[in-house]
Amino acid sequence: MDDPLALRPGYALRRAANAMMGELSARLAPIDLRIAEASVLLLVGDRADMTASDIGRVLDIQRANMAPLLARMDAAGLIVRAPIDGKSRAVVLTADGLVRRRQADAITQEFERDLMARVPIDKRDGLVPALNALWR
Amino acid sequence: MDDPLALRPGYALRRAANAMMGELSARLAPIDLRIAEASVLLLVGDRADMTASDIGRVLDIQRANMAPLLARMDAAGLIVRAPIDGKSRAVVLTADGLVRRRQADAITQEFERDLMARVPIDKRDGLVPALNALWR
DNA sequence: TATTGTTATACTCTATAACTATA
DNA sequence: TATAGTTATAGAGTATAACAATA
Protein backbone atom coordinates (compact mmCIF):
# COMPACT_ATOMS: atom_id res chain seq x y z
CA MET A 1 0.00 0.00 0.00
CA ASP A 2 1.21 3.47 -0.84
CA ASP A 3 1.34 5.53 2.32
CA PRO A 4 3.14 8.87 2.08
CA LEU A 5 3.15 9.23 5.87
CA ALA A 6 5.24 6.10 6.43
CA LEU A 7 8.46 8.11 6.31
CA ARG A 8 7.40 10.11 9.33
CA PRO A 9 8.87 8.80 12.60
CA GLY A 10 5.83 9.59 14.73
CA TYR A 11 3.43 8.01 12.28
CA ALA A 12 5.58 4.90 11.85
CA LEU A 13 5.87 4.60 15.63
CA ARG A 14 2.11 4.83 16.09
CA ARG A 15 1.31 2.31 13.36
CA ALA A 16 3.94 -0.13 14.62
CA ALA A 17 2.68 0.14 18.19
CA ASN A 18 -0.96 -0.30 17.15
CA ALA A 19 -0.15 -3.37 15.10
CA MET A 20 1.93 -4.80 17.92
CA MET A 21 -0.78 -4.19 20.53
CA GLY A 22 -3.44 -5.80 18.39
CA GLU A 23 -1.40 -8.92 17.82
CA LEU A 24 -0.28 -9.19 21.43
CA SER A 25 -3.86 -8.81 22.66
CA ALA A 26 -4.87 -11.69 20.41
CA ARG A 27 -2.05 -13.87 21.71
CA LEU A 28 -2.91 -13.16 25.35
CA ALA A 29 -6.65 -13.69 24.87
CA PRO A 30 -6.44 -17.52 25.12
CA ILE A 31 -5.10 -17.20 28.68
CA ASP A 32 -7.66 -14.49 29.46
CA LEU A 33 -5.20 -11.66 30.05
CA ARG A 34 -5.17 -8.10 28.83
CA ILE A 35 -1.88 -6.42 28.07
CA ALA A 36 -1.98 -4.29 31.23
CA GLU A 37 -2.72 -7.36 33.34
CA ALA A 38 0.17 -9.29 31.83
CA SER A 39 2.41 -6.28 32.52
CA VAL A 40 1.42 -6.35 36.18
CA LEU A 41 2.12 -10.08 36.46
CA LEU A 42 5.53 -9.73 34.80
CA LEU A 43 6.46 -6.67 36.84
CA VAL A 44 5.42 -7.97 40.25
CA GLY A 45 6.84 -11.44 39.67
CA ASP A 46 7.51 -13.13 42.99
CA ARG A 47 8.04 -9.89 44.88
CA ALA A 48 5.70 -9.08 47.75
CA ASP A 49 6.50 -5.43 48.35
CA MET A 50 4.87 -3.47 45.54
CA THR A 51 1.75 -1.42 46.22
CA ALA A 52 -0.81 -0.49 43.60
CA SER A 53 0.69 3.00 43.56
CA ASP A 54 4.20 1.59 43.02
CA ILE A 55 3.02 -0.48 40.08
CA GLY A 56 1.20 2.47 38.60
CA ARG A 57 4.28 4.66 38.84
CA VAL A 58 6.43 2.12 36.99
CA LEU A 59 3.87 1.26 34.31
CA ASP A 60 2.56 4.82 34.00
CA ILE A 61 -0.97 3.92 35.04
CA GLN A 62 -2.90 6.40 37.16
CA ARG A 63 -3.75 5.35 40.70
CA ALA A 64 -7.42 5.73 39.90
CA ASN A 65 -7.10 3.28 37.02
CA MET A 66 -5.13 0.75 39.03
CA ALA A 67 -8.13 0.13 41.29
CA PRO A 68 -10.44 -1.52 38.71
CA LEU A 69 -7.47 -3.25 37.04
CA LEU A 70 -6.37 -4.92 40.26
CA ALA A 71 -9.97 -5.58 41.30
CA ARG A 72 -10.41 -7.58 38.13
CA MET A 73 -7.20 -9.53 38.72
CA ASP A 74 -8.29 -10.13 42.30
CA ALA A 75 -11.67 -11.42 41.17
CA ALA A 76 -9.87 -13.70 38.69
CA GLY A 77 -7.84 -15.16 41.54
CA LEU A 78 -4.51 -13.93 40.19
CA ILE A 79 -3.54 -11.66 43.08
CA VAL A 80 -4.26 -10.97 46.73
CA ARG A 81 -3.47 -7.91 48.86
CA ALA A 82 -1.18 -8.23 51.87
CA PRO A 83 -1.33 -5.40 54.42
CA ILE A 84 1.96 -3.48 54.76
CA ASP A 85 0.71 -0.87 57.19
CA GLY A 86 -2.58 0.80 57.92
CA LYS A 87 -2.90 2.41 54.53
CA SER A 88 -0.73 0.38 52.11
CA ARG A 89 -1.18 -3.13 50.79
CA ALA A 90 1.27 -5.22 48.77
CA VAL A 91 0.05 -6.85 45.58
CA VAL A 92 1.05 -10.51 45.76
CA LEU A 93 0.57 -13.15 43.07
CA THR A 94 -1.39 -16.23 44.06
CA ALA A 95 -0.32 -19.72 42.96
CA ASP A 96 -2.67 -19.30 40.01
CA GLY A 97 -1.15 -15.90 39.37
CA LEU A 98 2.35 -17.38 39.26
CA VAL A 99 1.19 -20.03 36.79
CA ARG A 100 -0.44 -17.39 34.62
CA ARG A 101 2.72 -15.31 34.85
CA ARG A 102 4.80 -18.18 33.42
CA GLN A 103 2.31 -18.57 30.58
CA ALA A 104 2.34 -14.84 29.88
CA ASP A 105 6.12 -14.83 29.97
CA ALA A 106 6.31 -17.67 27.44
CA ILE A 107 3.77 -16.04 25.14
CA THR A 108 5.40 -12.62 25.26
CA GLN A 109 8.90 -13.99 24.72
CA GLU A 110 7.81 -15.92 21.68
CA PHE A 111 5.93 -12.84 20.47
CA GLU A 112 9.02 -10.69 20.87
CA ARG A 113 11.11 -13.17 18.90
CA ASP A 114 8.53 -13.06 16.11
CA LEU A 115 8.48 -9.27 16.22
CA MET A 116 12.24 -8.90 15.99
CA ALA A 117 12.42 -11.47 13.21
CA ARG A 118 10.49 -9.04 11.01
CA VAL A 119 13.13 -6.35 11.47
CA PRO A 120 16.06 -6.32 9.02
CA ILE A 121 18.92 -7.98 10.85
CA ASP A 122 21.22 -4.97 10.72
CA LYS A 123 18.58 -2.82 12.44
CA ARG A 124 17.60 -5.24 15.20
CA ASP A 125 20.08 -4.39 17.92
CA GLY A 126 19.42 -0.68 17.71
CA LEU A 127 15.65 -0.83 17.93
CA VAL A 128 15.01 -1.26 21.66
CA PRO A 129 17.68 1.26 22.73
CA ALA A 130 16.29 3.73 20.22
CA LEU A 131 12.73 3.24 21.51
CA ASN A 132 13.81 3.58 25.12
CA ALA A 133 15.61 6.81 24.29
CA LEU A 134 12.23 8.26 23.30
CA TRP A 135 10.66 8.00 26.73
CA ARG A 136 13.16 7.02 29.47
CA MET B 1 13.53 4.77 37.22
CA ASP B 2 14.21 1.07 37.38
CA ASP B 3 11.91 -0.73 35.00
CA PRO B 4 12.67 -4.40 34.39
CA LEU B 5 10.28 -4.48 31.42
CA ALA B 6 12.23 -1.87 29.44
CA LEU B 7 14.31 -4.56 27.74
CA ARG B 8 11.20 -6.04 26.15
CA PRO B 9 10.61 -4.83 22.60
CA GLY B 10 6.82 -4.77 22.83
CA TYR B 11 6.86 -2.86 26.09
CA ALA B 12 9.46 -0.37 24.87
CA LEU B 13 7.42 0.16 21.70
CA ARG B 14 4.23 0.82 23.64
CA ARG B 15 5.85 3.23 26.08
CA ALA B 16 7.64 5.11 23.31
CA ALA B 17 4.44 5.41 21.28
CA ASN B 18 2.41 6.56 24.30
CA ALA B 19 4.97 9.21 25.18
CA MET B 20 5.14 10.36 21.57
CA MET B 21 1.36 10.57 21.23
CA GLY B 22 1.01 12.56 24.43
CA GLU B 23 3.61 15.09 23.38
CA LEU B 24 2.31 15.38 19.82
CA SER B 25 -1.25 15.90 21.09
CA ALA B 26 -0.01 18.74 23.25
CA ARG B 27 1.85 20.34 20.34
CA LEU B 28 -1.19 20.13 18.06
CA ALA B 29 -3.63 21.44 20.67
CA PRO B 30 -2.76 25.12 20.05
CA ILE B 31 -4.00 24.81 16.46
CA ASP B 32 -7.04 22.81 17.61
CA LEU B 33 -6.16 19.55 15.86
CA ARG B 34 -6.19 15.98 17.08
CA ILE B 35 -3.59 13.56 15.78
CA ALA B 36 -6.09 11.78 13.51
CA GLU B 37 -7.25 15.09 12.08
CA ALA B 38 -3.69 16.20 11.35
CA SER B 39 -3.10 12.83 9.67
CA VAL B 40 -6.08 13.42 7.38
CA LEU B 41 -4.85 16.91 6.45
CA LEU B 42 -1.34 15.68 5.70
CA LEU B 43 -2.57 12.66 3.75
CA VAL B 44 -5.12 14.45 1.61
CA GLY B 45 -2.91 17.44 0.92
CA ASP B 46 -4.05 19.22 -2.21
CA ARG B 47 -5.55 16.12 -3.80
CA ALA B 48 -9.25 16.08 -4.59
CA ASP B 49 -9.82 12.42 -5.25
CA MET B 50 -9.79 10.64 -1.90
CA THR B 51 -13.05 9.41 -0.40
CA ALA B 52 -13.62 8.83 3.30
CA SER B 53 -13.25 5.12 2.65
CA ASP B 54 -9.94 5.65 0.86
CA ILE B 55 -8.57 7.69 3.75
CA GLY B 56 -9.73 5.10 6.25
CA ARG B 57 -8.03 2.30 4.35
CA VAL B 58 -4.69 4.13 4.31
CA LEU B 59 -4.80 5.31 7.91
CA ASP B 60 -6.41 2.12 9.24
CA ILE B 61 -9.51 3.88 10.49
CA GLN B 62 -12.86 2.08 10.15
CA ARG B 63 -15.41 3.59 7.78
CA ALA B 64 -17.82 3.97 10.67
CA ASN B 65 -15.27 6.02 12.60
CA MET B 66 -14.40 8.22 9.63
CA ALA B 67 -17.92 9.68 9.64
CA PRO B 68 -17.72 11.58 12.96
CA LEU B 69 -14.06 12.45 12.35
CA LEU B 70 -14.81 14.12 9.02
CA ALA B 71 -18.02 15.64 10.35
CA ARG B 72 -15.96 17.41 12.98
CA MET B 73 -13.45 18.64 10.41
CA ASP B 74 -16.32 19.76 8.20
CA ALA B 75 -17.91 21.67 11.07
CA ALA B 76 -14.52 23.28 11.76
CA GLY B 77 -14.39 24.49 8.16
CA LEU B 78 -11.30 22.44 7.28
CA ILE B 79 -12.84 20.25 4.58
CA VAL B 80 -15.77 20.04 2.19
CA ARG B 81 -17.17 17.10 0.24
CA ALA B 82 -17.16 17.16 -3.55
CA PRO B 83 -19.46 14.65 -5.29
CA ILE B 84 -17.59 12.10 -7.43
CA ASP B 85 -20.60 10.06 -8.43
CA GLY B 86 -23.93 9.23 -6.93
CA LYS B 87 -22.52 7.50 -3.90
CA SER B 88 -18.93 8.73 -3.43
CA ARG B 89 -17.66 12.12 -2.36
CA ALA B 90 -14.10 13.42 -2.39
CA VAL B 91 -12.72 15.00 0.76
CA VAL B 92 -11.24 18.36 -0.25
CA LEU B 93 -9.38 20.78 1.98
CA THR B 94 -10.78 24.30 2.16
CA ALA B 95 -8.52 27.35 2.11
CA ASP B 96 -8.59 27.23 5.91
CA GLY B 97 -7.82 23.52 5.73
CA LEU B 98 -4.76 24.19 3.59
CA VAL B 99 -3.53 26.81 6.04
CA ARG B 100 -4.03 24.42 8.94
CA ARG B 101 -2.26 21.74 6.98
CA ARG B 102 0.84 23.91 6.60
CA GLN B 103 0.79 24.63 10.33
CA ALA B 104 0.40 20.95 11.15
CA ASP B 105 3.22 20.11 8.77
CA ALA B 106 5.54 22.63 10.43
CA ILE B 107 4.65 21.41 13.92
CA THR B 108 5.05 17.74 13.09
CA GLN B 109 8.33 18.24 11.27
CA GLU B 110 9.79 20.11 14.20
CA PHE B 111 8.43 17.46 16.52
CA GLU B 112 10.04 14.70 14.47
CA ARG B 113 13.38 16.49 14.56
CA ASP B 114 13.13 16.75 18.34
CA LEU B 115 12.15 13.08 18.58
CA MET B 116 15.07 11.86 16.49
CA ALA B 117 17.49 14.09 18.37
CA ARG B 118 16.82 11.99 21.46
CA VAL B 119 17.93 8.83 19.69
CA PRO B 120 21.64 7.96 19.82
CA ILE B 121 23.07 9.07 16.51
CA ASP B 122 24.22 5.63 15.43
CA LYS B 123 20.68 4.26 15.85
CA ARG B 124 18.79 7.04 14.09
CA ASP B 125 18.80 5.89 10.50
CA GLY B 126 17.61 2.40 11.36
CA LEU B 127 14.65 3.41 13.49
CA VAL B 128 11.97 4.26 10.90
CA PRO B 129 12.79 1.31 8.63
CA ALA B 130 12.71 -0.98 11.66
CA LEU B 131 9.33 0.40 12.77
CA ASN B 132 7.85 0.11 9.30
CA ALA B 133 8.99 -3.50 9.10
CA LEU B 134 6.72 -4.23 12.06
CA TRP B 135 3.49 -3.35 10.29
CA ARG B 136 3.91 -2.76 6.54
C1' DT C 1 -23.05 -8.28 -5.41
C1' DA C 2 -19.92 -5.17 -3.57
C1' DT C 3 -19.10 -0.60 -1.93
C1' DT C 4 -20.16 4.09 0.17
C1' DG C 5 -21.72 6.68 3.74
C1' DT C 6 -24.02 6.80 7.89
C1' DT C 7 -26.16 5.87 12.63
C1' DA C 8 -26.24 3.48 16.76
C1' DT C 9 -23.92 1.17 20.19
C1' DA C 10 -20.60 -0.81 23.25
C1' DC C 11 -16.10 -1.59 25.01
C1' DT C 12 -11.47 -0.20 26.34
C1' DC C 13 -8.23 3.02 27.84
C1' DT C 14 -7.30 7.13 29.96
C1' DA C 15 -7.72 11.62 32.71
C1' DT C 16 -9.57 14.42 36.44
C1' DA C 17 -11.86 15.45 40.62
C1' DA C 18 -13.17 14.30 45.06
C1' DC C 19 -13.24 11.73 49.24
C1' DT C 20 -11.57 8.91 53.38
C1' DA C 21 -7.95 7.22 56.00
C1' DT C 22 -3.24 6.85 57.33
C1' DA C 23 2.01 7.98 57.07
C1' DT D 1 1.23 17.71 54.61
C1' DA D 2 1.79 14.11 51.63
C1' DT D 3 0.43 9.59 50.25
C1' DA D 4 -2.68 5.28 49.52
C1' DG D 5 -6.73 3.58 47.98
C1' DT D 6 -11.11 4.18 46.08
C1' DT D 7 -15.34 5.89 43.49
C1' DA D 8 -17.48 8.44 40.02
C1' DT D 9 -17.30 10.42 35.71
C1' DA D 10 -16.06 12.07 31.21
C1' DG D 11 -13.45 12.00 27.03
C1' DA D 12 -11.09 9.64 23.42
C1' DG D 13 -10.35 5.81 20.40
C1' DT D 14 -12.04 1.77 18.46
C1' DA D 15 -15.08 -2.33 16.99
C1' DT D 16 -19.37 -4.44 15.26
C1' DA D 17 -23.90 -4.47 13.33
C1' DA D 18 -27.22 -2.65 10.54
C1' DC D 19 -29.30 0.20 7.04
C1' DA D 20 -30.29 2.83 2.54
C1' DA D 21 -28.47 4.15 -1.75
C1' DT D 22 -25.52 3.44 -5.64
C1' DA D 23 -21.61 1.14 -8.47
CSV table of C-alpha atoms (C1' of nucleotides) in Angstrom, one decimal:
chain,number,residue,atom,x,y,z
A,1,MET,CA,0.0,0.0,0.0
A,2,ASP,CA,1.2,3.5,-0.8
A,3,ASP,CA,1.3,5.5,2.3
A,4,PRO,CA,3.1,8.9,2.1
A,5,LEU,CA,3.1,9.2,5.9
A,6,ALA,CA,5.2,6.1,6.4
A,7,LEU,CA,8.5,8.1,6.3
A,8,ARG,CA,7.4,10.1,9.3
A,9,PRO,CA,8.9,8.8,12.6
A,10,GLY,CA,5.8,9.6,14.7
A,11,TYR,CA,3.4,8.0,12.3
A,12,ALA,CA,5.6,4.9,11.9
A,13,LEU,CA,5.9,4.6,15.6
A,14,ARG,CA,2.1,4.8,16.1
A,15,ARG,CA,1.3,2.3,13.4
A,16,ALA,CA,3.9,-0.1,14.6
A,17,ALA,CA,2.7,0.1,18.2
A,18,ASN,CA,-1.0,-0.3,17.1
A,19,ALA,CA,-0.1,-3.4,15.1
A,20,MET,CA,1.9,-4.8,17.9
A,21,MET,CA,-0.8,-4.2,20.5
A,22,GLY,CA,-3.4,-5.8,18.4
A,23,GLU,CA,-1.4,-8.9,17.8
A,24,LEU,CA,-0.3,-9.2,21.4
A,25,SER,CA,-3.9,-8.8,22.7
A,26,ALA,CA,-4.9,-11.7,20.4
A,27,ARG,CA,-2.1,-13.9,21.7
A,28,LEU,CA,-2.9,-13.2,25.3
A,29,ALA,CA,-6.6,-13.7,24.9
A,30,PRO,CA,-6.4,-17.5,25.1
A,31,ILE,CA,-5.1,-17.2,28.7
A,32,ASP,CA,-7.7,-14.5,29.5
A,33,LEU,CA,-5.2,-11.7,30.0
A,34,ARG,CA,-5.2,-8.1,28.8
A,35,ILE,CA,-1.9,-6.4,28.1
A,36,ALA,CA,-2.0,-4.3,31.2
A,37,GLU,CA,-2.7,-7.4,33.3
A,38,ALA,CA,0.2,-9.3,31.8
A,39,SER,CA,2.4,-6.3,32.5
A,40,VAL,CA,1.4,-6.4,36.2
A,41,LEU,CA,2.1,-10.1,36.5
A,42,LEU,CA,5.5,-9.7,34.8
A,43,LEU,CA,6.5,-6.7,36.8
A,44,VAL,CA,5.4,-8.0,40.2
A,45,GLY,CA,6.8,-11.4,39.7
A,46,ASP,CA,7.5,-13.1,43.0
A,47,ARG,CA,8.0,-9.9,44.9
A,48,ALA,CA,5.7,-9.1,47.7
A,49,ASP,CA,6.5,-5.4,48.4
A,50,MET,CA,4.9,-3.5,45.5
A,51,THR,CA,1.8,-1.4,46.2
A,52,ALA,CA,-0.8,-0.5,43.6
A,53,SER,CA,0.7,3.0,43.6
A,54,ASP,CA,4.2,1.6,43.0
A,55,ILE,CA,3.0,-0.5,40.1
A,56,GLY,CA,1.2,2.5,38.6
A,57,ARG,CA,4.3,4.7,38.8
A,58,VAL,CA,6.4,2.1,37.0
A,59,LEU,CA,3.9,1.3,34.3
A,60,ASP,CA,2.6,4.8,34.0
A,61,ILE,CA,-1.0,3.9,35.0
A,62,GLN,CA,-2.9,6.4,37.2
A,63,ARG,CA,-3.7,5.3,40.7
A,64,ALA,CA,-7.4,5.7,39.9
A,65,ASN,CA,-7.1,3.3,37.0
A,66,MET,CA,-5.1,0.8,39.0
A,67,ALA,CA,-8.1,0.1,41.3
A,68,PRO,CA,-10.4,-1.5,38.7
A,69,LEU,CA,-7.5,-3.2,37.0
A,70,LEU,CA,-6.4,-4.9,40.3
A,71,ALA,CA,-10.0,-5.6,41.3
A,72,ARG,CA,-10.4,-7.6,38.1
A,73,MET,CA,-7.2,-9.5,38.7
A,74,ASP,CA,-8.3,-10.1,42.3
A,75,ALA,CA,-11.7,-11.4,41.2
A,76,ALA,CA,-9.9,-13.7,38.7
A,77,GLY,CA,-7.8,-15.2,41.5
A,78,LEU,CA,-4.5,-13.9,40.2
A,79,ILE,CA,-3.5,-11.7,43.1
A,80,VAL,CA,-4.3,-11.0,46.7
A,81,ARG,CA,-3.5,-7.9,48.9
A,82,ALA,CA,-1.2,-8.2,51.9
A,83,PRO,CA,-1.3,-5.4,54.4
A,84,ILE,CA,2.0,-3.5,54.8
A,85,ASP,CA,0.7,-0.9,57.2
A,86,GLY,CA,-2.6,0.8,57.9
A,87,LYS,CA,-2.9,2.4,54.5
A,88,SER,CA,-0.7,0.4,52.1
A,89,ARG,CA,-1.2,-3.1,50.8
A,90,ALA,CA,1.3,-5.2,48.8
A,91,VAL,CA,0.0,-6.8,45.6
A,92,VAL,CA,1.1,-10.5,45.8
A,93,LEU,CA,0.6,-13.1,43.1
A,94,THR,CA,-1.4,-16.2,44.1
A,95,ALA,CA,-0.3,-19.7,43.0
A,96,ASP,CA,-2.7,-19.3,40.0
A,97,GLY,CA,-1.1,-15.9,39.4
A,98,LEU,CA,2.3,-17.4,39.3
A,99,VAL,CA,1.2,-20.0,36.8
A,100,ARG,CA,-0.4,-17.4,34.6
A,101,ARG,CA,2.7,-15.3,34.8
A,102,ARG,CA,4.8,-18.2,33.4
A,103,GLN,CA,2.3,-18.6,30.6
A,104,ALA,CA,2.3,-14.8,29.9
A,105,ASP,CA,6.1,-14.8,30.0
A,106,ALA,CA,6.3,-17.7,27.4
A,107,ILE,CA,3.8,-16.0,25.1
A,108,THR,CA,5.4,-12.6,25.3
A,109,GLN,CA,8.9,-14.0,24.7
A,110,GLU,CA,7.8,-15.9,21.7
A,111,PHE,CA,5.9,-12.8,20.5
A,112,GLU,CA,9.0,-10.7,20.9
A,113,ARG,CA,11.1,-13.2,18.9
A,114,ASP,CA,8.5,-13.1,16.1
A,115,LEU,CA,8.5,-9.3,16.2
A,116,MET,CA,12.2,-8.9,16.0
A,117,ALA,CA,12.4,-11.5,13.2
A,118,ARG,CA,10.5,-9.0,11.0
A,119,VAL,CA,13.1,-6.4,11.5
A,120,PRO,CA,16.1,-6.3,9.0
A,121,ILE,CA,18.9,-8.0,10.9
A,122,ASP,CA,21.2,-5.0,10.7
A,123,LYS,CA,18.6,-2.8,12.4
A,124,ARG,CA,17.6,-5.2,15.2
A,125,ASP,CA,20.1,-4.4,17.9
A,126,GLY,CA,19.4,-0.7,17.7
A,127,LEU,CA,15.6,-0.8,17.9
A,128,VAL,CA,15.0,-1.3,21.7
A,129,PRO,CA,17.7,1.3,22.7
A,130,ALA,CA,16.3,3.7,20.2
A,131,LEU,CA,12.7,3.2,21.5
A,132,ASN,CA,13.8,3.6,25.1
A,133,ALA,CA,15.6,6.8,24.3
A,134,LEU,CA,12.2,8.3,23.3
A,135,TRP,CA,10.7,8.0,26.7
A,136,ARG,CA,13.2,7.0,29.5
B,1,MET,CA,13.5,4.8,37.2
B,2,ASP,CA,14.2,1.1,37.4
B,3,ASP,CA,11.9,-0.7,35.0
B,4,PRO,CA,12.7,-4.4,34.4
B,5,LEU,CA,10.3,-4.5,31.4
B,6,ALA,CA,12.2,-1.9,29.4
B,7,LEU,CA,14.3,-4.6,27.7
B,8,ARG,CA,11.2,-6.0,26.2
B,9,PRO,CA,10.6,-4.8,22.6
B,10,GLY,CA,6.8,-4.8,22.8
B,11,TYR,CA,6.9,-2.9,26.1
B,12,ALA,CA,9.5,-0.4,24.9
B,13,LEU,CA,7.4,0.2,21.7
B,14,ARG,CA,4.2,0.8,23.6
B,15,ARG,CA,5.9,3.2,26.1
B,16,ALA,CA,7.6,5.1,23.3
B,17,ALA,CA,4.4,5.4,21.3
B,18,ASN,CA,2.4,6.6,24.3
B,19,ALA,CA,5.0,9.2,25.2
B,20,MET,CA,5.1,10.4,21.6
B,21,MET,CA,1.4,10.6,21.2
B,22,GLY,CA,1.0,12.6,24.4
B,23,GLU,CA,3.6,15.1,23.4
B,24,LEU,CA,2.3,15.4,19.8
B,25,SER,CA,-1.3,15.9,21.1
B,26,ALA,CA,0.0,18.7,23.2
B,27,ARG,CA,1.8,20.3,20.3
B,28,LEU,CA,-1.2,20.1,18.1
B,29,ALA,CA,-3.6,21.4,20.7
B,30,PRO,CA,-2.8,25.1,20.1
B,31,ILE,CA,-4.0,24.8,16.5
B,32,ASP,CA,-7.0,22.8,17.6
B,33,LEU,CA,-6.2,19.6,15.9
B,34,ARG,CA,-6.2,16.0,17.1
B,35,ILE,CA,-3.6,13.6,15.8
B,36,ALA,CA,-6.1,11.8,13.5
B,37,GLU,CA,-7.2,15.1,12.1
B,38,ALA,CA,-3.7,16.2,11.4
B,39,SER,CA,-3.1,12.8,9.7
B,40,VAL,CA,-6.1,13.4,7.4
B,41,LEU,CA,-4.9,16.9,6.5
B,42,LEU,CA,-1.3,15.7,5.7
B,43,LEU,CA,-2.6,12.7,3.7
B,44,VAL,CA,-5.1,14.4,1.6
B,45,GLY,CA,-2.9,17.4,0.9
B,46,ASP,CA,-4.1,19.2,-2.2
B,47,ARG,CA,-5.5,16.1,-3.8
B,48,ALA,CA,-9.2,16.1,-4.6
B,49,ASP,CA,-9.8,12.4,-5.3
B,50,MET,CA,-9.8,10.6,-1.9
B,51,THR,CA,-13.1,9.4,-0.4
B,52,ALA,CA,-13.6,8.8,3.3
B,53,SER,CA,-13.3,5.1,2.7
B,54,ASP,CA,-9.9,5.6,0.9
B,55,ILE,CA,-8.6,7.7,3.7
B,56,GLY,CA,-9.7,5.1,6.3
B,57,ARG,CA,-8.0,2.3,4.4
B,58,VAL,CA,-4.7,4.1,4.3
B,59,LEU,CA,-4.8,5.3,7.9
B,60,ASP,CA,-6.4,2.1,9.2
B,61,ILE,CA,-9.5,3.9,10.5
B,62,GLN,CA,-12.9,2.1,10.2
B,63,ARG,CA,-15.4,3.6,7.8
B,64,ALA,CA,-17.8,4.0,10.7
B,65,ASN,CA,-15.3,6.0,12.6
B,66,MET,CA,-14.4,8.2,9.6
B,67,ALA,CA,-17.9,9.7,9.6
B,68,PRO,CA,-17.7,11.6,13.0
B,69,LEU,CA,-14.1,12.4,12.4
B,70,LEU,CA,-14.8,14.1,9.0
B,71,ALA,CA,-18.0,15.6,10.4
B,72,ARG,CA,-16.0,17.4,13.0
B,73,MET,CA,-13.4,18.6,10.4
B,74,ASP,CA,-16.3,19.8,8.2
B,75,ALA,CA,-17.9,21.7,11.1
B,76,ALA,CA,-14.5,23.3,11.8
B,77,GLY,CA,-14.4,24.5,8.2
B,78,LEU,CA,-11.3,22.4,7.3
B,79,ILE,CA,-12.8,20.2,4.6
B,80,VAL,CA,-15.8,20.0,2.2
B,81,ARG,CA,-17.2,17.1,0.2
B,82,ALA,CA,-17.2,17.2,-3.6
B,83,PRO,CA,-19.5,14.7,-5.3
B,84,ILE,CA,-17.6,12.1,-7.4
B,85,ASP,CA,-20.6,10.1,-8.4
B,86,GLY,CA,-23.9,9.2,-6.9
B,87,LYS,CA,-22.5,7.5,-3.9
B,88,SER,CA,-18.9,8.7,-3.4
B,89,ARG,CA,-17.7,12.1,-2.4
B,90,ALA,CA,-14.1,13.4,-2.4
B,91,VAL,CA,-12.7,15.0,0.8
B,92,VAL,CA,-11.2,18.4,-0.3
B,93,LEU,CA,-9.4,20.8,2.0
B,94,THR,CA,-10.8,24.3,2.2
B,95,ALA,CA,-8.5,27.3,2.1
B,96,ASP,CA,-8.6,27.2,5.9
B,97,GLY,CA,-7.8,23.5,5.7
B,98,LEU,CA,-4.8,24.2,3.6
B,99,VAL,CA,-3.5,26.8,6.0
B,100,ARG,CA,-4.0,24.4,8.9
B,101,ARG,CA,-2.3,21.7,7.0
B,102,ARG,CA,0.8,23.9,6.6
B,103,GLN,CA,0.8,24.6,10.3
B,104,ALA,CA,0.4,21.0,11.1
B,105,ASP,CA,3.2,20.1,8.8
B,106,ALA,CA,5.5,22.6,10.4
B,107,ILE,CA,4.6,21.4,13.9
B,108,THR,CA,5.0,17.7,13.1
B,109,GLN,CA,8.3,18.2,11.3
B,110,GLU,CA,9.8,20.1,14.2
B,111,PHE,CA,8.4,17.5,16.5
B,112,GLU,CA,10.0,14.7,14.5
B,113,ARG,CA,13.4,16.5,14.6
B,114,ASP,CA,13.1,16.7,18.3
B,115,LEU,CA,12.2,13.1,18.6
B,116,MET,CA,15.1,11.9,16.5
B,117,ALA,CA,17.5,14.1,18.4
B,118,ARG,CA,16.8,12.0,21.5
B,119,VAL,CA,17.9,8.8,19.7
B,120,PRO,CA,21.6,8.0,19.8
B,121,ILE,CA,23.1,9.1,16.5
B,122,ASP,CA,24.2,5.6,15.4
B,123,LYS,CA,20.7,4.3,15.9
B,124,ARG,CA,18.8,7.0,14.1
B,125,ASP,CA,18.8,5.9,10.5
B,126,GLY,CA,17.6,2.4,11.4
B,127,LEU,CA,14.6,3.4,13.5
B,128,VAL,CA,12.0,4.3,10.9
B,129,PRO,CA,12.8,1.3,8.6
B,130,ALA,CA,12.7,-1.0,11.7
B,131,LEU,CA,9.3,0.4,12.8
B,132,ASN,CA,7.8,0.1,9.3
B,133,ALA,CA,9.0,-3.5,9.1
B,134,LEU,CA,6.7,-4.2,12.1
B,135,TRP,CA,3.5,-3.3,10.3
B,136,ARG,CA,3.9,-2.8,6.5
C,1,DT,C1',-23.1,-8.3,-5.4
C,2,DA,C1',-19.9,-5.2,-3.6
C,3,DT,C1',-19.1,-0.6,-1.9
C,4,DT,C1',-20.2,4.1,0.2
C,5,DG,C1',-21.7,6.7,3.7
C,6,DT,C1',-24.0,6.8,7.9
C,7,DT,C1',-26.2,5.9,12.6
C,8,DA,C1',-26.2,3.5,16.8
C,9,DT,C1',-23.9,1.2,20.2
C,10,DA,C1',-20.6,-0.8,23.2
C,11,DC,C1',-16.1,-1.6,25.0
C,12,DT,C1',-11.5,-0.2,26.3
C,13,DC,C1',-8.2,3.0,27.8
C,14,DT,C1',-7.3,7.1,30.0
C,15,DA,C1',-7.7,11.6,32.7
C,16,DT,C1',-9.6,14.4,36.4
C,17,DA,C1',-11.9,15.5,40.6
C,18,DA,C1',-13.2,14.3,45.1
C,19,DC,C1',-13.2,11.7,49.2
C,20,DT,C1',-11.6,8.9,53.4
C,21,DA,C1',-8.0,7.2,56.0
C,22,DT,C1',-3.2,6.9,57.3
C,23,DA,C1',2.0,8.0,57.1
D,1,DT,C1',1.2,17.7,54.6
D,2,DA,C1',1.8,14.1,51.6
D,3,DT,C1',0.4,9.6,50.2
D,4,DA,C1',-2.7,5.3,49.5
D,5,DG,C1',-6.7,3.6,48.0
D,6,DT,C1',-11.1,4.2,46.1
D,7,DT,C1',-15.3,5.9,43.5
D,8,DA,C1',-17.5,8.4,40.0
D,9,DT,C1',-17.3,10.4,35.7
D,10,DA,C1',-16.1,12.1,31.2
D,11,DG,C1',-13.4,12.0,27.0
D,12,DA,C1',-11.1,9.6,23.4
D,13,DG,C1',-10.4,5.8,20.4
D,14,DT,C1',-12.0,1.8,18.5
D,15,DA,C1',-15.1,-2.3,17.0
D,16,DT,C1',-19.4,-4.4,15.3
D,17,DA,C1',-23.9,-4.5,13.3
D,18,DA,C1',-27.2,-2.7,10.5
D,19,DC,C1',-29.3,0.2,7.0
D,20,DA,C1',-30.3,2.8,2.5
D,21,DA,C1',-28.5,4.1,-1.7
D,22,DT,C1',-25.5,3.4,-5.6
D,23,DA,C1',-21.6,1.1,-8.5
